[in-house]
Amino acid sequence: MLEAARALEHNRIGAVVVQDRGRVVGIVTARDLALRALGRGLDATSTKIADVMTPSPVTLPPSAQSSEAIRLMQDRNIRRIPLVENERVVGMVTLDDLLLDEAAPLEQLAAVVHSQIGEGGPILSDRLPARRRSLARAEATLERLVKQVQDEAGLEHADQARTALEIVAASLVRRLTVDEAKDFIAQLPSLLHASLRALPPGPDRSVTRETIEAELVSNLGIDRAHAAPVLAGVARTIARSISPGEVEQVRGQLPKDLQSVLTEPAPPPPGA
């Protein structure tokens, strides 16, 4: 184990791959040494690497796409993946690499970070302050909009507000032409961009106020009477978050029942 610690320190790296006769059998990270060795009071001079390493680590070939690395990091709760070719280690892809290279949309990288919070979170390089700040700003922007939706739509939980925002935003995007959808999406929080851009090109005239309200009822667990004020609250919040000119451009491509929802006053709550 002491040899692994010295290798980490000497090479200024966060992990070493353990091999046996050329075959990858494990991986040891600085965090492994801290938690599994020092945290348990093990003797660094006598403890074997096998006692603290993660055995049989997931690997990828050098030809793998960054999307595959991101998926594995999120699914396996890891942040380093050895690259193996012909049973020989040829490199290592890390979360730091993906962040520095901007190899994926912010929301995908954020998902990797969030999946690891329970395990102490990723140990990010000191080279990443700008990227971390960018990600933090993107998350804060979305959280503010979700809170506004929650207040405006009268929803009890933030996750309901997030779902309602995603449903209404996606429905509006589907009603727009491709070019107008791009302009609309560009003014929404960046963490929503990937999912909205992945929608089929519009305009999809099957999307109506009625279908949106039905989707809200189905996904939020609310009754039909509450769907209209929720839709109106979300739509008003979206309208306030984009430019007046963009509001008019979007309204111009919507049917009349959806045009009004972007600007209409808040309806009284059911039973009022």
GROMACS .gro file of C-alpha atoms in nm:
model
  272
    1MET     CA    1   0.000   0.000   0.000
    2LEU     CA    2   0.286   0.237   0.079
    3GLU     CA    3   0.415   0.190  -0.276
    4ALA     CA    4   0.078   0.299  -0.417
    5ALA     CA    5   0.072   0.607  -0.195
    6ARG     CA    6   0.421   0.703  -0.308
    7ALA     CA    7   0.321   0.658  -0.673
    8LEU     CA    8   0.024   0.890  -0.625
    9GLU     CA    9   0.240   1.152  -0.455
   10HIS     CA   10   0.537   1.127  -0.690
   11ASN     CA   11   0.330   1.144  -1.008
   12ARG     CA   12   0.071   1.386  -0.870
   13ILE     CA   13  -0.216   1.168  -0.984
   14GLY     CA   14  -0.541   1.065  -0.819
   15ALA     CA   15  -0.536   0.692  -0.891
   16VAL     CA   16  -0.315   0.402  -0.992
   17VAL     CA   17  -0.421   0.093  -1.183
   18VAL     CA   18  -0.326  -0.239  -1.025
   19GLN     CA   19  -0.218  -0.512  -1.268
   20ASP     CA   20  -0.131  -0.877  -1.228
   21ARG     CA   21   0.069  -1.029  -1.513
   22GLY     CA   22  -0.048  -0.754  -1.743
   23ARG     CA   23  -0.415  -0.791  -1.654
   24VAL     CA   24  -0.608  -0.512  -1.480
   25VAL     CA   25  -0.722  -0.641  -1.141
   26GLY     CA   26  -0.798  -0.323  -0.949
   27ILE     CA   27  -0.771   0.051  -0.905
   28VAL     CA   28  -0.654   0.246  -0.600
   29THR     CA   29  -0.740   0.612  -0.549
   30ALA     CA   30  -0.618   0.865  -0.296
   31ARG     CA   31  -0.962   0.848  -0.140
   32ASP     CA   32  -0.934   0.469  -0.107
   33LEU     CA   33  -0.612   0.511   0.088
   34ALA     CA   34  -0.764   0.776   0.312
   35LEU     CA   35  -1.087   0.591   0.392
   36ARG     CA   36  -1.000   0.224   0.364
   37ALA     CA   37  -0.650   0.241   0.511
   38LEU     CA   38  -0.587   0.545   0.727
   39GLY     CA   39  -0.951   0.565   0.830
   40ARG     CA   40  -0.932   0.209   0.962
   41GLY     CA   41  -0.595   0.255   1.125
   42LEU     CA   42  -0.417   0.008   0.895
   43ASP     CA   43  -0.038  -0.006   0.884
   44ALA     CA   44   0.078   0.147   0.556
   45THR     CA   45   0.395  -0.063   0.548
   46SER     CA   46   0.225  -0.401   0.588
   47THR     CA   47  -0.117  -0.354   0.428
   48LYS     CA   48  -0.146  -0.502   0.080
   49ILE     CA   49  -0.283  -0.303  -0.211
   50ALA     CA   50  -0.542  -0.576  -0.263
   51ASP     CA   51  -0.689  -0.490   0.079
   52VAL     CA   52  -0.773  -0.132  -0.016
   53MET     CA   53  -0.816  -0.135  -0.394
   54THR     CA   54  -1.143  -0.153  -0.584
   55PRO     CA   55  -1.124  -0.492  -0.758
   56SER     CA   56  -1.220  -0.559  -1.120
   57PRO     CA   57  -1.272  -0.194  -1.218
   58VAL     CA   58  -1.476  -0.105  -1.521
   59THR     CA   59  -1.260  -0.024  -1.825
   60LEU     CA   60  -1.310   0.120  -2.171
   61PRO     CA   61  -1.118   0.099  -2.498
   62PRO     CA   62  -0.948   0.419  -2.617
   63SER     CA   63  -1.199   0.435  -2.903
   64ALA     CA   64  -1.498   0.469  -2.667
   65GLN     CA   65  -1.713   0.781  -2.688
   66SER     CA   66  -1.711   1.033  -2.404
   67SER     CA   67  -2.085   0.972  -2.363
   68GLU     CA   68  -2.012   0.611  -2.268
   69ALA     CA   69  -1.760   0.724  -2.007
   70ILE     CA   70  -2.011   0.969  -1.861
   71ARG     CA   71  -2.281   0.702  -1.846
   72LEU     CA   72  -2.050   0.458  -1.667
   73MET     CA   73  -1.934   0.723  -1.421
   74GLN     CA   74  -2.291   0.802  -1.329
   75ASP     CA   75  -2.412   0.441  -1.319
   76ARG     CA   76  -2.111   0.307  -1.126
   77ASN     CA   77  -2.057   0.613  -0.906
   78ILE     CA   78  -1.696   0.650  -1.021
   79ARG     CA   79  -1.487   0.930  -1.164
   80ARG     CA   80  -1.193   0.747  -1.324
   81ILE     CA   81  -1.196   0.477  -1.591
   82PRO     CA   82  -0.880   0.300  -1.714
   83LEU     CA   83  -0.843   0.277  -2.091
   84VAL     CA   84  -0.738  -0.072  -2.198
   85GLU     CA   85  -0.634  -0.195  -2.541
   86ASN     CA   86  -0.524  -0.552  -2.609
   87GLU     CA   87  -0.525  -0.615  -2.231
   88ARG     CA   88  -0.277  -0.331  -2.180
   89VAL     CA   89  -0.348  -0.008  -1.990
   90VAL     CA   90  -0.294   0.282  -2.230
   91GLY     CA   91  -0.448   0.567  -2.033
   92MET     CA   92  -0.712   0.690  -1.793
   93VAL     CA   93  -1.018   0.906  -1.853
   94THR     CA   94  -1.130   1.113  -1.555
   95LEU     CA   95  -1.417   1.342  -1.466
   96ASP     CA   96  -1.163   1.626  -1.466
   97ASP     CA   97  -1.081   1.546  -1.829
   98LEU     CA   98  -1.446   1.558  -1.931
   99LEU     CA   99  -1.504   1.885  -1.747
  100LEU     CA  100  -1.196   2.051  -1.893
  101ASP     CA  101  -1.277   1.936  -2.245
  102GLU     CA  102  -1.645   2.029  -2.207
  103ALA     CA  103  -1.712   1.682  -2.344
  104ALA     CA  104  -2.083   1.691  -2.260
  105PRO     CA  105  -2.361   1.937  -2.177
  106LEU     CA  106  -2.348   2.081  -1.827
  107GLU     CA  107  -2.656   1.892  -1.713
  108GLN     CA  108  -2.497   1.556  -1.795
  109LEU     CA  109  -2.178   1.639  -1.607
  110ALA     CA  110  -2.388   1.774  -1.321
  111ALA     CA  111  -2.568   1.439  -1.304
  112VAL     CA  112  -2.232   1.263  -1.259
  113VAL     CA  113  -2.141   1.503  -0.980
  114HIS     CA  114  -2.477   1.460  -0.808
  115SER     CA  115  -2.460   1.081  -0.830
  116GLN     CA  116  -2.139   1.092  -0.626
  117ILE     CA  117  -2.238   1.337  -0.354
  118GLY     CA  118  -2.333   1.056  -0.119
  119GLU     CA  119  -1.984   0.913  -0.160
  120GLY     CA  120  -1.811   1.237  -0.072
  121GLY     CA  121  -1.837   1.399  -0.412
  122PRO     CA  122  -1.581   1.410  -0.688
  123ILE     CA  123  -1.234   1.536  -0.610
  124LEU     CA  124  -1.201   1.797  -0.882
  125SER     CA  125  -0.872   1.938  -0.997
  126ASP     CA  126  -0.756   2.284  -0.895
  127ARG     CA  127  -0.756   2.360  -1.266
  128LEU     CA  128  -1.135   2.366  -1.276
  129PRO     CA  129  -1.255   2.673  -1.082
  130ALA     CA  130  -1.406   2.839  -1.389
  131ARG     CA  131  -1.586   2.524  -1.496
  132ARG     CA  132  -1.715   2.464  -1.144
  133ARG     CA  133  -1.840   2.822  -1.123
  134SER     CA  134  -2.012   2.784  -1.459
  135LEU     CA  135  -2.186   2.468  -1.345
  136ALA     CA  136  -2.284   2.624  -1.013
  137ARG     CA  137  -2.429   2.928  -1.190
  138ALA     CA  138  -2.628   2.707  -1.426
  139GLU     CA  139  -2.771   2.508  -1.135
  140ALA     CA  140  -2.854   2.824  -0.941
  141THR     CA  141  -3.031   2.976  -1.243
  142LEU     CA  142  -3.249   2.671  -1.286
  143GLU     CA  143  -3.321   2.649  -0.913
  144ARG     CA  144  -3.438   3.011  -0.909
  145LEU     CA  145  -3.673   2.951  -1.200
  146VAL     CA  146  -3.807   2.634  -1.039
  147LYS     CA  147  -3.871   2.826  -0.715
  148GLN     CA  148  -4.057   3.095  -0.910
  149VAL     CA  149  -4.266   2.826  -1.080
  150GLN     CA  150  -4.340   2.666  -0.744
  151ASP     CA  151  -4.461   2.997  -0.599
  152GLU     CA  152  -4.651   3.110  -0.908
  153ALA     CA  153  -4.821   2.776  -0.970
  154GLY     CA  154  -4.892   2.707  -0.603
  155LEU     CA  155  -4.714   2.372  -0.601
  156GLU     CA  156  -4.616   2.212  -0.274
  157HIS     CA  157  -4.285   2.056  -0.373
  158ALA     CA  158  -3.987   2.174  -0.578
  159ASP     CA  159  -3.973   1.848  -0.772
  160GLN     CA  160  -4.332   1.908  -0.884
  161ALA     CA  161  -4.234   2.255  -1.000
  162ARG     CA  162  -3.934   2.118  -1.191
  163THR     CA  163  -4.154   1.858  -1.361
  164ALA     CA  164  -4.420   2.116  -1.446
  165LEU     CA  165  -4.157   2.348  -1.593
  166GLU     CA  166  -4.014   2.070  -1.808
  167ILE     CA  167  -4.360   1.965  -1.932
  168VAL     CA  168  -4.472   2.315  -2.027
  169ALA     CA  169  -4.139   2.416  -2.181
  170ALA     CA  170  -4.125   2.096  -2.387
  171SER     CA  171  -4.484   2.141  -2.502
  172LEU     CA  172  -4.416   2.496  -2.616
  173VAL     CA  173  -4.101   2.388  -2.800
  174ARG     CA  174  -4.293   2.114  -2.979
  175ARG     CA  175  -4.547   2.372  -3.107
  176LEU     CA  176  -4.276   2.595  -3.258
  177THR     CA  177  -4.089   2.583  -3.585
  178VAL     CA  178  -3.731   2.460  -3.567
  179ASP     CA  179  -3.577   2.808  -3.591
  180GLU     CA  180  -3.811   2.963  -3.338
  181ALA     CA  181  -3.763   2.670  -3.102
  182LYS     CA  182  -3.386   2.731  -3.110
  183ASP     CA  183  -3.435   3.098  -3.017
  184PHE     CA  184  -3.678   3.009  -2.739
  185ILE     CA  185  -3.457   2.736  -2.591
  186ALA     CA  186  -3.156   2.970  -2.595
  187GLN     CA  187  -3.330   3.201  -2.346
  188LEU     CA  188  -3.415   2.923  -2.101
  189PRO     CA  189  -3.176   2.790  -1.832
  190SER     CA  190  -2.887   2.601  -1.990
  191LEU     CA  191  -2.954   2.285  -1.789
  192LEU     CA  192  -3.278   2.243  -1.983
  193HIS     CA  193  -3.121   2.282  -2.326
  194ALA     CA  194  -3.016   1.924  -2.399
  195SER     CA  195  -3.355   1.765  -2.330
  196LEU     CA  196  -3.541   2.036  -2.521
  197ARG     CA  197  -3.311   2.019  -2.822
  198ALA     CA  198  -3.361   1.642  -2.833
  199LEU     CA  199  -3.734   1.682  -2.899
  200PRO     CA  200  -3.866   1.598  -3.248
  201PRO     CA  201  -3.874   1.902  -3.478
  202GLY     CA  202  -4.200   2.094  -3.481
  203PRO     CA  203  -4.446   2.233  -3.516
  204ASP     CA  204  -4.647   1.952  -3.359
  205ARG     CA  205  -5.009   2.060  -3.383
  206SER     CA  206  -5.127   1.774  -3.165
  207VAL     CA  207  -5.002   1.973  -2.865
  208THR     CA  208  -5.291   2.172  -2.721
  209ARG     CA  209  -5.378   2.331  -2.392
  210GLU     CA  210  -5.586   2.025  -2.314
  211THR     CA  211  -5.301   1.781  -2.379
  212ILE     CA  212  -5.061   1.986  -2.165
  213GLU     CA  213  -5.307   1.997  -1.876
  214ALA     CA  214  -5.363   1.622  -1.908
  215GLU     CA  215  -4.987   1.564  -1.888
  216LEU     CA  216  -4.963   1.784  -1.579
  217VAL     CA  217  -5.242   1.587  -1.413
  218SER     CA  218  -5.072   1.258  -1.496
  219ASN     CA  219  -4.722   1.356  -1.384
  220LEU     CA  220  -4.789   1.583  -1.086
  221GLY     CA  221  -5.064   1.385  -0.918
  222ILE     CA  222  -5.300   1.683  -0.919
  223ASP     CA  223  -5.667   1.687  -1.013
  224ARG     CA  224  -5.797   1.834  -1.335
  225ALA     CA  225  -5.927   2.147  -1.164
  226HIS     CA  226  -5.574   2.243  -1.059
  227ALA     CA  227  -5.414   2.179  -1.399
  228ALA     CA  228  -5.527   2.509  -1.553
  229PRO     CA  229  -5.383   2.735  -1.281
  230VAL     CA  230  -5.062   2.532  -1.275
  231LEU     CA  231  -5.021   2.566  -1.651
  232ALA     CA  232  -5.094   2.938  -1.632
  233GLY     CA  233  -4.847   2.985  -1.346
  234VAL     CA  234  -4.568   2.800  -1.526
  235ALA     CA  235  -4.634   2.983  -1.852
  236ARG     CA  236  -4.629   3.324  -1.682
  237THR     CA  237  -4.301   3.240  -1.513
  238ILE     CA  238  -4.148   3.134  -1.844
  239ALA     CA  239  -4.275   3.452  -2.010
  240ARG     CA  240  -4.110   3.666  -1.742
  241SER     CA  241  -3.780   3.479  -1.782
  242ILE     CA  242  -3.742   3.551  -2.155
  243SER     CA  243  -3.740   3.874  -2.351
  244PRO     CA  244  -4.069   4.048  -2.443
  245GLY     CA  245  -3.979   4.013  -2.809
  246GLU     CA  246  -3.933   3.639  -2.772
  247VAL     CA  247  -4.265   3.612  -2.589
  248GLU     CA  248  -4.436   3.771  -2.888
  249GLN     CA  249  -4.252   3.546  -3.133
  250VAL     CA  250  -4.359   3.237  -2.939
  251ARG     CA  251  -4.717   3.355  -2.897
  252GLY     CA  252  -4.738   3.420  -3.270
  253GLN     CA  253  -4.688   3.048  -3.340
  254LEU     CA  254  -4.928   2.916  -3.077
  255PRO     CA  255  -5.301   2.845  -3.108
  256LYS     CA  256  -5.525   3.101  -2.939
  257ASP     CA  257  -5.586   2.895  -2.626
  258LEU     CA  258  -5.210   2.876  -2.566
  259GLN     CA  259  -5.138   3.234  -2.672
  260SER     CA  260  -5.343   3.365  -2.383
  261VAL     CA  261  -5.178   3.144  -2.123
  262LEU     CA  262  -4.847   3.331  -2.156
  263THR     CA  263  -4.998   3.662  -2.047
  264GLU     CA  264  -5.331   3.597  -1.880
  265PRO     CA  265  -5.377   3.694  -1.512
  266ALA     CA  266  -5.365   3.425  -1.249
  267PRO     CA  267  -5.698   3.240  -1.223
  268PRO     CA  268  -5.852   3.202  -0.878
  269PRO     CA  269  -5.767   2.873  -0.706
  270PRO     CA  270  -6.031   2.598  -0.724
  271GLY     CA  271  -6.306   2.651  -0.470
  272ALA     CA  272  -6.224   3.019  -0.421
   0.00000   0.00000   0.00000
